[in-house]
Amino acid sequence: MCLERKVMDKNIEKMIAVVPSERQLKWQELEFYGFLHYGLNTYLEIEWGDGSAALDILNPSDMDVEQWIVSMKAAEMKGIVMFCKHHDGFCLWDTKTTSYNIMNTPYGKDLLKEVADACVKYDMKLGLYLSPWDRSHPAYGTESYNDVFIQQLDEILTGYGKVFCVWFDGACGEGKNGKKQRYDWERYYAFIREKQPEAVISVAGPDVRWCGNEAGWHRAQEWSVVPAKLMSAECVAELSQQEDTEEFRAKQVNSTMEDLGSRKALEGAGPLAWYPCEVDTSIRPGWFYMEHDDNRIRPLDELLDIYLNTVGANANLILNVPPCREGYFKKNDVKRLNEIGCFIRDTFSYNLAEDAIIQADSCAEDGLVEAVRSQNMDGYWKAAAGKETAELEFMFSSEKTIDYCMLMEDIRQSQRIEKFRILYRTEGAWEEIFEGTAVGHKKICRFEPVKTDAVKVVIDESRSCPTLRFAGFYYGYYVPEVKTRSR
Ligand code: FUL
C-alpha cells in the first residue's frame, strides 16, 4: 500500500510539473475566435480546389472586410484566423512565390493586408492559416517546395504585424505532379519562432492540439496535460481529412481518443506535454460559402451548446464563417453571430458572487481566497500543502437565483482538479446541483435554476493542492437546449 502510494505520488509530481508556455497562456485567454474560408473555391462552390480554377472568377462586387471583423467581434470573438492559402495553392496576399494569387484576379488587392488593418482598427487579434498541402505549386513534392513554403511564411509573418497563431492543416495529399511532399516541420517551426516568437503553432504544430473532429464534438473531460507523442505532425495528419466529404466534417472523434489525460491515461504514457485543445467547426455545413446553405446556418442552441462545452470545458473554440461571393457575410450568419454575442454578454457579465463572503477550508500561504472574485491573473487561491480536497463557501449578500457557475484554475500551476461538486443551501441544508471532473482554464457548469443565499464548491479529487483563479455564479435567462446535432 505504502509503495503504491509512493508510485502514485511520483506520477502526480510528473503531471503537475507540466505547465503552459507564455505563448500558450496568452492563447488560452483568447478562448473564442473566428475562422475565414474564402478564395477561388467560394466562386466554384467547392471545398477542395485542385489548383486549376481560373483567376478571373474572383470578382467580388461588394467586398466588405470590416463587416467580417465587426460581426465576429459582436459574437465576443477576440480575434480571427485569416485564411492565406488553402490546398489549391491560391494565395490571398501579394506573394512573390507564385502568380496564382489574389493580385492577379479582377479584385487585385492584398486581402491579408485588408484583414490585418481591420483587425488593428477593431482591436482583434490576427492568426494565419497556411496550408502546407499545395496542389498547384510546381515545386510541390520536391525539396525546393520547403524553401517556397519558408518564403511564404516569411512574407506573411513579416509584412502584416503581430500574429497570435499560425494554423497548419493536417491534410496532406498529392501535388499536381502526383508527388507527395516531405514537409520539413522542424524548419517551419524554428522559422516561426524566430519571426513571431509569441505566436502559437496550431494543429500540425507543437502548441495547440486539434480536438480530432470538425463537427464541434467535445470530450467529456478535456485535459491540457497529455502524452507528448500526440504533438507529432504525422499523428495529426493520420487523423485529418483524407478526402473532401460532408461525412468527414460531421464525424465525431473515435471513441478510443476520448480519454487523453486522466490519471489512468497518463500512467506509463512516457513524456508528457502541455498541449491544450482547440475545437474547430463551421457555422454552416461546409467551410466555404455555398448559396444552397444560406438557410442551413446551425441553430443558435447548438452553437451555444458547443461554446459552453468548449470554451466552458477547457478548450478554445474557432468558429468558421465564410464570406459570400459578393464579399461579405450573409445576413443569417451575421444574425447568428449577434445572437451568440448577446448570450455571452447577457449571461456572464454580472457575477452574483462578486460581493459574497468567501471562505475556504484551507489556503496555501501565497494563495488567498479573496482572489477568486476576479478573473484577472494577479492572484489565485490554492489549498494548503498536502491537501488533495477542499471546500470553498460563498455566502451571498441576499438570496439569488443562479443557474451557471464558472470556475477557472490557475493553469500556471498546471491542471489539478479531477472531481468536484457544487452545492446550494436550501432550508438550512446543503443540496448538490452539479458534479464535474476536469476544470482547467475554464469550466462552465449549467444546472436548473435554484434560489439560494449560499453555495459551496467542493473539490473531492485533485492532483494535490488544487487552485482556483476565479469562481463566479450567474443567472442566464436563456438556457440553450440541444436535442440533435445538425453536423
Ligand atoms: C481541413 C481542410 O481540409 C478543410 O478544407 C478546412 O480548411 C479545415 C479547417 O481543415 O483539414
mmCIF file of C-alpha atoms in Angstrom, residues 120-345:
data_model
loop_
_atom_site.group_PDB
_atom_site.id
_atom_site.type_symbol
_atom_site.label_atom_id
_atom_site.label_comp_id
_atom_site.label_asym_id
_atom_site.label_seq_id
_atom_site.Cartn_x
_atom_site.Cartn_y
_atom_site.Cartn_z
ATOM 1 C CA VAL A 120 -5.897 46.700 -35.812
ATOM 2 C CA LYS A 121 -8.826 49.092 -36.262
ATOM 3 C CA TYR A 122 -11.239 46.915 -34.247
ATOM 4 C CA ASP A 123 -8.741 45.573 -31.743
ATOM 5 C CA MET A 124 -8.933 41.949 -32.830
ATOM 6 C CA LYS A 125 -6.004 39.526 -32.767
ATOM 7 C CA LEU A 126 -4.803 38.141 -36.078
ATOM 8 C CA GLY A 127 -3.928 34.499 -36.744
ATOM 9 C CA LEU A 128 -2.829 32.958 -40.052
ATOM 10 C CA TYR A 129 -3.891 29.732 -41.763
ATOM 11 C CA LEU A 130 -1.432 28.455 -44.367
ATOM 12 C CA SER A 131 -1.977 25.033 -45.888
ATOM 13 C CA PRO A 132 1.279 23.129 -46.374
ATOM 14 C CA TRP A 133 -0.507 20.947 -48.926
ATOM 15 C CA ASP A 134 -0.384 22.829 -52.202
ATOM 16 C CA ARG A 135 -1.975 21.373 -55.328
ATOM 17 C CA SER A 136 -0.748 23.990 -57.787
ATOM 18 C CA HIS A 137 2.843 24.941 -56.982
ATOM 19 C CA PRO A 138 5.186 23.196 -59.450
ATOM 20 C CA ALA A 139 7.803 22.649 -56.740
ATOM 21 C CA TYR A 140 5.420 20.651 -54.546
ATOM 22 C CA GLY A 141 6.759 17.177 -53.875
ATOM 23 C CA THR A 142 10.407 18.280 -54.136
ATOM 24 C CA GLU A 143 12.838 19.581 -51.527
ATOM 25 C CA SER A 144 12.662 23.077 -53.025
ATOM 26 C CA TYR A 145 8.999 23.337 -52.022
ATOM 27 C CA ASN A 146 10.202 23.562 -48.422
ATOM 28 C CA ASP A 147 12.086 26.714 -49.453
ATOM 29 C CA VAL A 148 8.962 28.058 -51.156
ATOM 30 C CA PHE A 149 6.930 27.382 -48.028
ATOM 31 C CA ILE A 150 9.512 29.154 -45.861
ATOM 32 C CA GLN A 151 9.368 32.131 -48.197
ATOM 33 C CA GLN A 152 5.578 32.176 -47.913
ATOM 34 C CA LEU A 153 5.872 32.077 -44.145
ATOM 35 C CA ASP A 154 8.413 34.871 -44.292
ATOM 36 C CA GLU A 155 6.090 37.073 -46.322
ATOM 37 C CA ILE A 156 3.040 36.609 -44.128
ATOM 38 C CA LEU A 157 4.929 36.707 -40.819
ATOM 39 C CA THR A 158 6.896 39.853 -41.519
ATOM 40 C CA GLY A 159 4.550 42.025 -43.545
ATOM 41 C CA TYR A 160 1.313 42.143 -41.567
ATOM 42 C CA GLY A 161 2.033 42.911 -37.917
ATOM 43 C CA LYS A 162 1.872 40.703 -34.876
ATOM 44 C CA VAL A 163 0.091 37.362 -35.148
ATOM 45 C CA PHE A 164 -1.250 35.190 -32.327
ATOM 46 C CA CYS A 165 -1.186 31.882 -34.182
ATOM 47 C CA VAL A 166 -0.044 30.035 -37.267
ATOM 48 C CA TRP A 167 -2.565 27.330 -38.129
ATOM 49 C CA PHE A 168 -1.205 24.334 -40.041
ATOM 50 C CA ASP A 169 -3.639 21.983 -41.568
ATOM 51 C CA GLY A 170 -3.147 18.255 -41.095
ATOM 52 C CA ALA A 171 -4.473 17.400 -44.584
ATOM 53 C CA CYS A 172 -1.626 16.250 -46.835
ATOM 54 C CA GLY A 173 -2.141 14.908 -50.343
ATOM 55 C CA GLU A 174 -0.520 14.861 -53.737
ATOM 56 C CA GLY A 175 0.523 17.870 -55.783
ATOM 57 C CA LYS A 176 -0.355 18.313 -59.441
ATOM 58 C CA ASN A 177 2.660 16.229 -60.403
ATOM 59 C CA GLY A 178 1.268 13.331 -58.364
ATOM 60 C CA LYS A 179 4.031 13.659 -55.776
ATOM 61 C CA LYS A 180 3.625 13.895 -52.024
ATOM 62 C CA GLN A 181 5.689 16.348 -50.028
ATOM 63 C CA ARG A 182 8.007 15.555 -47.154
ATOM 64 C CA TYR A 183 7.363 18.589 -45.007
ATOM 65 C CA ASP A 184 10.283 19.964 -43.042
ATOM 66 C CA TRP A 185 8.197 20.673 -39.950
ATOM 67 C CA GLU A 186 11.165 21.398 -37.684
ATOM 68 C CA ARG A 187 12.414 24.037 -40.098
ATOM 69 C CA TYR A 188 8.969 25.633 -40.344
ATOM 70 C CA TYR A 189 8.591 25.695 -36.565
ATOM 71 C CA ALA A 190 12.048 27.196 -35.977
ATOM 72 C CA PHE A 191 11.337 29.866 -38.578
ATOM 73 C CA ILE A 192 8.042 30.855 -36.958
ATOM 74 C CA ARG A 193 9.708 31.020 -33.527
ATOM 75 C CA GLU A 194 12.309 33.359 -34.951
ATOM 76 C CA LYS A 195 9.861 35.677 -36.752
ATOM 77 C CA GLN A 196 6.916 35.655 -34.340
ATOM 78 C CA PRO A 197 8.059 34.181 -31.013
ATOM 79 C CA GLU A 198 4.714 34.857 -29.327
ATOM 80 C CA ALA A 199 2.609 33.016 -31.906
ATOM 81 C CA VAL A 200 1.367 29.523 -31.128
ATOM 82 C CA ILE A 201 1.647 26.886 -33.859
ATOM 83 C CA SER A 202 -1.675 25.089 -34.004
ATOM 84 C CA VAL A 203 -2.929 21.678 -35.155
ATOM 85 C CA ALA A 204 0.056 20.269 -37.107
ATOM 86 C CA GLY A 205 2.215 22.059 -34.554
ATOM 87 C CA PRO A 206 3.605 21.792 -31.034
ATOM 88 C CA ASP A 207 1.489 24.353 -29.135
ATOM 89 C CA VAL A 208 -2.214 23.703 -29.746
ATOM 90 C CA ARG A 209 -3.862 20.309 -30.156
ATOM 91 C CA TRP A 210 -6.592 19.650 -32.710
ATOM 92 C CA CYS A 211 -9.637 18.194 -30.985
ATOM 93 C CA GLY A 212 -9.805 15.397 -33.584
ATOM 94 C CA ASN A 213 -13.005 16.257 -35.471
ATOM 95 C CA GLU A 214 -14.646 19.124 -37.349
ATOM 96 C CA ALA A 215 -18.182 18.734 -36.031
ATOM 97 C CA GLY A 216 -17.800 20.683 -32.787
ATOM 98 C CA TRP A 217 -17.757 17.485 -30.781
ATOM 99 C CA HIS A 218 -16.009 17.714 -27.419
ATOM 100 C CA ARG A 219 -14.704 15.293 -24.845
ATOM 101 C CA ALA A 220 -16.403 14.706 -21.519
ATOM 102 C CA GLN A 221 -13.106 15.701 -19.861
ATOM 103 C CA GLU A 222 -10.567 17.843 -21.645
ATOM 104 C CA TRP A 223 -7.026 17.766 -20.253
ATOM 105 C CA SER A 224 -4.170 20.013 -21.293
ATOM 106 C CA VAL A 225 -1.520 17.659 -19.879
ATOM 107 C CA VAL A 226 -1.367 14.764 -22.348
ATOM 108 C CA PRO A 227 1.180 12.302 -23.746
ATOM 109 C CA ALA A 228 3.836 14.252 -25.676
ATOM 110 C CA LYS A 229 3.592 11.833 -28.601
ATOM 111 C CA LEU A 230 0.294 13.492 -29.611
ATOM 112 C CA MET A 231 2.319 16.503 -30.733
ATOM 113 C CA SER A 232 3.760 14.821 -33.803
ATOM 114 C CA ALA A 233 2.563 16.308 -37.090
ATOM 115 C CA GLU A 234 2.398 12.800 -38.575
ATOM 116 C CA CYS A 235 -0.028 11.765 -35.874
ATOM 117 C CA VAL A 236 -2.241 14.787 -36.719
ATOM 118 C CA ALA A 237 -2.047 14.022 -40.462
ATOM 119 C CA GLU A 238 -3.201 10.464 -39.929
ATOM 120 C CA LEU A 239 -6.389 11.621 -38.200
ATOM 121 C CA SER A 240 -7.046 14.504 -40.587
ATOM 122 C CA GLN A 241 -9.321 14.721 -43.536
ATOM 123 C CA GLN A 242 -8.115 12.409 -46.329
ATOM 124 C CA GLU A 243 -10.885 13.259 -48.767
ATOM 125 C CA ASP A 244 -13.388 16.047 -49.160
ATOM 126 C CA THR A 245 -16.742 14.829 -47.834
ATOM 127 C CA GLU A 246 -19.539 16.234 -45.712
ATOM 128 C CA GLU A 247 -19.447 12.953 -43.724
ATOM 129 C CA PHE A 248 -15.946 13.727 -42.511
ATOM 130 C CA ARG A 249 -16.969 17.196 -41.437
ATOM 131 C CA ALA A 250 -19.874 15.740 -39.458
ATOM 132 C CA LYS A 251 -17.900 12.841 -37.984
ATOM 133 C CA GLN A 252 -17.243 12.702 -34.279
ATOM 134 C CA VAL A 253 -13.976 11.658 -32.819
ATOM 135 C CA ASN A 254 -13.380 7.964 -32.498
ATOM 136 C CA SER A 255 -14.051 6.654 -29.027
ATOM 137 C CA THR A 256 -10.527 5.386 -28.351
ATOM 138 C CA MET A 257 -9.497 9.022 -28.243
ATOM 139 C CA GLU A 258 -11.995 10.053 -25.638
ATOM 140 C CA ASP A 259 -9.686 9.967 -22.667
ATOM 141 C CA LEU A 260 -6.358 11.622 -23.353
ATOM 142 C CA GLY A 261 -5.407 12.971 -19.979
ATOM 143 C CA SER A 262 -6.981 11.307 -16.947
ATOM 144 C CA ARG A 263 -4.577 9.883 -14.348
ATOM 145 C CA LYS A 264 -5.206 6.458 -15.798
ATOM 146 C CA ALA A 265 -4.487 7.600 -19.357
ATOM 147 C CA LEU A 266 -1.222 9.227 -18.284
ATOM 148 C CA GLU A 267 0.188 6.387 -16.211
ATOM 149 C CA GLY A 268 3.026 4.822 -18.149
ATOM 150 C CA ALA A 269 2.411 7.179 -21.098
ATOM 151 C CA GLY A 270 6.043 8.296 -21.287
ATOM 152 C CA PRO A 271 6.905 12.000 -21.601
ATOM 153 C CA LEU A 272 4.042 14.438 -21.040
ATOM 154 C CA ALA A 273 3.386 17.841 -22.574
ATOM 155 C CA TRP A 274 1.131 20.853 -22.109
ATOM 156 C CA TYR A 275 -0.845 20.531 -25.321
ATOM 157 C CA PRO A 276 -4.204 22.276 -24.930
ATOM 158 C CA CYS A 277 -7.219 21.608 -27.101
ATOM 159 C CA GLU A 278 -8.810 23.720 -29.826
ATOM 160 C CA VAL A 279 -12.163 22.818 -31.378
ATOM 161 C CA ASP A 280 -12.637 23.970 -34.984
ATOM 162 C CA THR A 281 -16.010 23.939 -36.636
ATOM 163 C CA SER A 282 -18.135 25.944 -39.060
ATOM 164 C CA ILE A 283 -21.343 27.939 -38.644
ATOM 165 C CA ARG A 284 -22.573 26.218 -41.851
ATOM 166 C CA PRO A 285 -22.343 22.621 -43.078
ATOM 167 C CA GLY A 286 -19.180 23.430 -45.076
ATOM 168 C CA TRP A 287 -16.084 25.589 -44.617
ATOM 169 C CA PHE A 288 -16.643 27.581 -47.817
ATOM 170 C CA TYR A 289 -19.663 29.609 -48.860
ATOM 171 C CA MET A 290 -22.377 27.740 -50.787
ATOM 172 C CA GLU A 291 -25.560 29.547 -51.690
ATOM 173 C CA HIS A 292 -27.714 26.495 -51.011
ATOM 174 C CA ASP A 293 -26.539 26.644 -47.364
ATOM 175 C CA ASP A 294 -27.925 30.153 -46.784
ATOM 176 C CA ASN A 295 -30.739 28.663 -44.747
ATOM 177 C CA ARG A 296 -28.619 25.944 -43.176
ATOM 178 C CA ILE A 297 -26.908 28.093 -40.549
ATOM 179 C CA ARG A 298 -26.513 25.938 -37.451
ATOM 180 C CA PRO A 299 -29.176 26.550 -34.820
ATOM 181 C CA LEU A 300 -28.349 29.000 -32.055
ATOM 182 C CA ASP A 301 -28.867 26.420 -29.314
ATOM 183 C CA GLU A 302 -26.449 24.053 -30.962
ATOM 184 C CA LEU A 303 -23.762 26.718 -31.317
ATOM 185 C CA LEU A 304 -24.242 27.851 -27.722
ATOM 186 C CA ASP A 305 -24.004 24.276 -26.575
ATOM 187 C CA ILE A 306 -20.730 23.950 -28.464
ATOM 188 C CA TYR A 307 -19.493 27.198 -26.913
ATOM 189 C CA LEU A 308 -20.390 26.046 -23.403
ATOM 190 C CA ASN A 309 -18.759 22.648 -23.966
ATOM 191 C CA THR A 310 -15.551 24.005 -25.461
ATOM 192 C CA VAL A 311 -14.766 27.446 -24.014
ATOM 193 C CA GLY A 312 -16.678 26.204 -20.975
ATOM 194 C CA ALA A 313 -14.749 22.924 -20.819
ATOM 195 C CA ASN A 314 -11.070 23.745 -21.183
ATOM 196 C CA ALA A 315 -10.835 24.137 -24.968
ATOM 197 C CA ASN A 316 -10.612 27.149 -27.238
ATOM 198 C CA LEU A 317 -13.218 27.454 -29.973
ATOM 199 C CA ILE A 318 -12.526 28.596 -33.548
ATOM 200 C CA LEU A 319 -15.761 29.118 -35.453
ATOM 201 C CA ASN A 320 -15.683 29.485 -39.211
ATOM 202 C CA VAL A 321 -17.894 31.988 -41.030
ATOM 203 C CA PRO A 322 -17.492 32.047 -44.824
ATOM 204 C CA PRO A 323 -17.812 35.306 -46.781
ATOM 205 C CA CYS A 324 -20.117 35.039 -49.806
ATOM 206 C CA ARG A 325 -19.224 35.548 -53.478
ATOM 207 C CA GLU A 326 -20.026 39.271 -53.282
ATOM 208 C CA GLY A 327 -17.509 39.596 -50.433
ATOM 209 C CA TYR A 328 -19.468 39.873 -47.190
ATOM 210 C CA PHE A 329 -21.153 37.712 -44.544
ATOM 211 C CA LYS A 330 -24.773 36.958 -45.405
ATOM 212 C CA LYS A 331 -27.426 38.281 -43.030
ATOM 213 C CA ASN A 332 -28.267 34.902 -41.494
ATOM 214 C CA ASP A 333 -24.644 34.383 -40.433
ATOM 215 C CA VAL A 334 -24.459 37.918 -39.035
ATOM 216 C CA LYS A 335 -27.689 37.420 -37.119
ATOM 217 C CA ARG A 336 -26.339 34.211 -35.547
ATOM 218 C CA LEU A 337 -23.083 35.893 -34.575
ATOM 219 C CA ASN A 338 -25.026 38.676 -32.878
ATOM 220 C CA GLU A 339 -27.144 36.174 -31.005
ATOM 221 C CA ILE A 340 -24.064 34.331 -29.737
ATOM 222 C CA GLY A 341 -22.549 37.603 -28.530
ATOM 223 C CA CYS A 342 -25.800 38.642 -26.802
ATOM 224 C CA PHE A 343 -25.974 35.326 -24.980
ATOM 225 C CA ILE A 344 -22.382 35.562 -23.736
ATOM 226 C CA ARG A 345 -22.750 39.173 -22.598
#
